[in-house]
Short mmCIF file of C-alpha atoms in Angstrom, two decimals:
data_model
loop_
_atom_site.label_atom_id
_atom_site.label_comp_id
_atom_site.label_asym_id
_atom_site.label_seq_id
_atom_site.Cartn_x
_atom_site.Cartn_y
_atom_site.Cartn_z
CA MET A 25 0.00 0.00 0.00
CA ALA A 26 2.82 2.42 0.83
CA GLY A 27 3.99 2.40 -2.82
CA LYS A 28 0.58 3.70 -3.94
CA LEU A 29 0.70 6.66 -1.58
CA PRO A 30 2.10 10.07 -2.50
CA LEU A 31 5.60 10.87 -1.24
CA PRO A 32 4.48 12.85 1.86
CA SER A 33 2.33 9.93 2.99
CA ARG A 34 5.18 7.47 2.39
CA ILE A 35 7.41 9.63 4.60
CA MET A 36 4.75 9.51 7.31
CA ALA A 37 4.36 5.73 6.88
CA ALA A 38 8.09 5.29 7.60
CA GLN A 39 7.69 7.41 10.74
CA TYR A 40 4.67 5.34 11.86
CA GLU A 41 6.63 2.12 11.36
CA LEU A 42 9.46 3.43 13.52
CA TYR A 43 7.05 4.47 16.28
CA ASP A 44 5.27 1.09 16.10
CA ARG A 45 8.58 -0.66 16.77
CA MET A 46 9.30 1.64 19.72
CA ARG A 47 5.86 1.21 21.34
CA HIS A 48 6.12 0.57 25.08
CA ARG A 49 4.76 -2.81 26.26
CA ARG A 50 2.58 -1.10 28.88
CA ALA A 51 0.56 0.49 26.05
CA PHE A 52 -0.70 -2.96 25.07
CA GLU A 53 -1.43 -3.94 28.68
CA VAL A 54 -3.41 -0.76 29.39
CA ALA A 55 -5.35 -1.10 26.12
CA GLN A 56 -6.96 -4.25 27.57
CA GLN A 57 -8.22 -2.43 30.68
CA GLN A 58 -11.42 -0.48 31.29
CA GLY A 59 -11.20 3.26 31.83
CA THR A 60 -11.57 4.54 35.39
CA ALA A 61 -11.52 8.32 34.91
CA SER A 62 -14.61 10.24 33.80
CA ASP A 63 -12.86 13.16 32.09
CA PHE A 64 -9.52 14.44 30.78
CA ASN A 65 -8.54 16.36 33.94
CA GLY A 66 -5.49 14.11 34.45
CA PHE A 67 -4.12 15.03 31.01
CA GLU A 68 -2.88 18.54 31.84
CA GLY A 69 0.81 18.94 31.10
CA ALA A 70 0.95 15.87 28.81
CA ARG A 71 1.85 16.30 25.13
CA GLN A 72 0.92 12.80 23.94
CA CYS A 73 -1.98 10.53 24.69
CA LEU A 74 -2.59 6.89 23.96
CA ILE A 75 -5.64 6.42 21.73
CA VAL A 76 -6.97 2.88 21.90
CA THR A 77 -9.16 2.03 18.92
CA PHE A 78 -10.80 -1.33 18.30
CA LYS A 79 -10.59 -3.74 15.37
CA ARG A 80 -13.79 -5.35 14.12
CA SER A 81 -12.79 -8.42 16.16
CA GLY A 82 -12.82 -6.27 19.30
CA GLU A 83 -9.03 -6.37 19.67
CA PRO A 84 -7.75 -3.07 21.12
CA VAL A 85 -4.97 -1.22 19.27
CA PRO A 86 -3.02 1.45 21.22
CA THR A 87 -1.48 4.36 19.33
CA PRO A 88 0.26 7.41 20.84
CA VAL A 89 -0.68 10.75 19.28
CA ASN A 90 0.03 14.42 19.94
CA PHE A 91 -3.11 16.10 21.22
CA GLY A 92 -4.70 19.27 22.54
CA LEU A 93 -7.45 19.88 25.10
CA SER A 94 -10.22 22.41 24.63
CA GLU A 95 -11.63 24.55 27.41
CA ASP A 96 -14.90 22.59 27.17
CA GLY A 97 -13.16 19.30 28.06
CA LYS A 98 -12.75 17.74 24.61
CA LEU A 99 -9.54 16.24 23.27
CA TYR A 100 -8.35 16.72 19.69
CA PHE A 101 -5.68 15.02 17.59
CA ARG A 102 -4.84 14.82 13.93
CA SER A 103 -3.68 12.05 11.66
CA GLU A 104 -3.78 11.05 8.04
CA PRO A 105 -7.28 10.10 6.89
CA HIS A 106 -6.26 6.73 5.39
CA VAL A 107 -4.39 5.27 8.39
CA PRO A 108 -5.85 2.30 10.27
CA LYS A 109 -6.66 4.16 13.52
CA ILE A 110 -8.91 6.57 11.61
CA ARG A 111 -10.65 3.73 9.76
CA ARG A 112 -11.12 1.85 13.05
CA LEU A 113 -12.72 4.78 14.86
CA GLN A 114 -15.00 5.43 11.89
CA ASN A 115 -16.19 1.81 12.18
CA ASN A 116 -16.40 1.98 15.99
CA PRO A 117 -16.31 5.40 17.70
CA HIS A 118 -15.62 3.87 21.13
CA VAL A 119 -12.04 4.64 22.21
CA ARG A 120 -9.99 4.58 25.39
CA VAL A 121 -7.57 7.41 26.08
CA CYS A 122 -4.81 8.09 28.61
CA PRO A 123 -1.87 10.47 28.77
CA CYS A 124 1.42 8.84 27.78
CA ASN A 125 4.98 9.52 26.77
CA VAL A 126 6.17 9.53 23.15
CA ARG A 127 6.58 5.72 23.19
CA GLY A 128 3.05 5.19 24.45
CA LYS A 129 3.92 4.40 28.08
CA PRO A 130 0.82 5.36 30.09
CA ILE A 131 1.39 8.12 32.67
CA GLY A 132 -2.13 8.81 33.85
CA PRO A 133 -5.75 7.70 34.08
CA LEU A 134 -7.57 5.83 31.32
CA VAL A 135 -10.84 7.34 30.06
CA GLU A 136 -13.62 5.62 28.09
CA ALA A 137 -14.61 7.98 25.29
CA SER A 138 -16.21 8.46 21.89
CA ALA A 139 -14.36 9.83 18.86
CA ARG A 140 -15.43 11.35 15.58
CA THR A 141 -13.62 12.60 12.52
CA LEU A 142 -14.43 16.29 12.15
CA PRO A 143 -15.96 17.89 9.08
CA GLU A 144 -13.60 20.28 7.32
CA ALA A 145 -15.45 23.34 8.69
CA GLU A 146 -14.23 22.44 12.22
CA ASN A 147 -10.57 21.80 11.32
CA ASP A 148 -9.22 25.30 12.03
CA ARG A 149 -10.47 25.26 15.63
CA ALA A 150 -9.09 21.76 16.18
CA TYR A 151 -5.74 22.75 14.67
CA ALA A 152 -5.46 25.75 17.03
CA ILE A 153 -6.22 23.58 20.08
CA ILE A 154 -3.65 20.95 19.10
CA ASP A 155 -1.05 23.54 18.06
CA ALA A 156 -1.28 25.21 21.50
CA ASN A 157 -0.01 21.96 23.10
CA TYR A 158 2.92 21.34 20.72
CA ARG A 159 6.48 21.72 21.90
CA PRO A 160 8.38 24.12 19.58
CA GLU A 161 10.24 21.31 17.76
CA VAL A 162 7.01 19.36 17.19
CA ARG A 163 5.27 22.51 15.94
CA LEU A 164 8.10 22.97 13.43
CA LEU A 165 7.84 19.32 12.31
CA GLU A 166 4.04 19.41 11.98
CA ARG A 167 4.14 22.65 9.98
CA GLY A 168 6.71 21.03 7.72
CA TYR A 169 4.29 18.16 7.10
CA ASP A 170 1.61 20.73 6.28
CA ARG A 171 3.92 22.44 3.77
CA ILE A 172 4.75 19.23 1.92
CA GLY A 173 1.07 18.34 1.64
CA VAL A 174 0.53 15.49 4.10
CA PRO A 175 -3.25 14.94 4.12
CA VAL A 176 -4.84 15.48 7.55
CA ALA A 177 -7.99 14.37 9.37
CA TYR A 178 -8.90 15.97 12.69
CA VAL A 179 -10.55 13.94 15.42
CA GLU A 180 -12.59 15.09 18.42
CA VAL A 181 -12.73 12.83 21.48
CA VAL A 182 -15.38 13.25 24.16
CA PRO A 183 -15.39 11.35 27.48
CA ALA A 184 -18.23 8.81 27.61
CA ALA A 185 -19.30 10.22 30.99
CA SER A 186 -20.14 13.55 29.36
CA GLY A 187 -21.81 12.06 26.27
#
């Protein structure tokens, strides 16, 4: 599949493969657990969160992502629209989320939540929320991806307790 993708997406695919190989073993352990927190209050100060999406078989798949939190308690992240985590959440909006380090090692409470891919009209707000949580070097990297034309889908995540 990677050969059929445009160059920017192939660059991202190589990055995803590297991160998959670095994934911390605790990410897989936590993905199997039920969430205990009712909101994202324990996420303050974190730059990455572990998004656990579910295959059709019900198998959980943990993936660390950069994120931002809105003032109204919603979490936002972005990714390429064709990657498996986006397809999985479109098939099943139920996700689990916890703050983590860059390798996906959980560092806070797990939250049961619901996710949706945003319509294009909501992308600018989501981008601003995520961008506010980037470290300077990540902001530079993400803006570089934007300049070379990496396609982007924005996702909003809402705790199940508030839905």
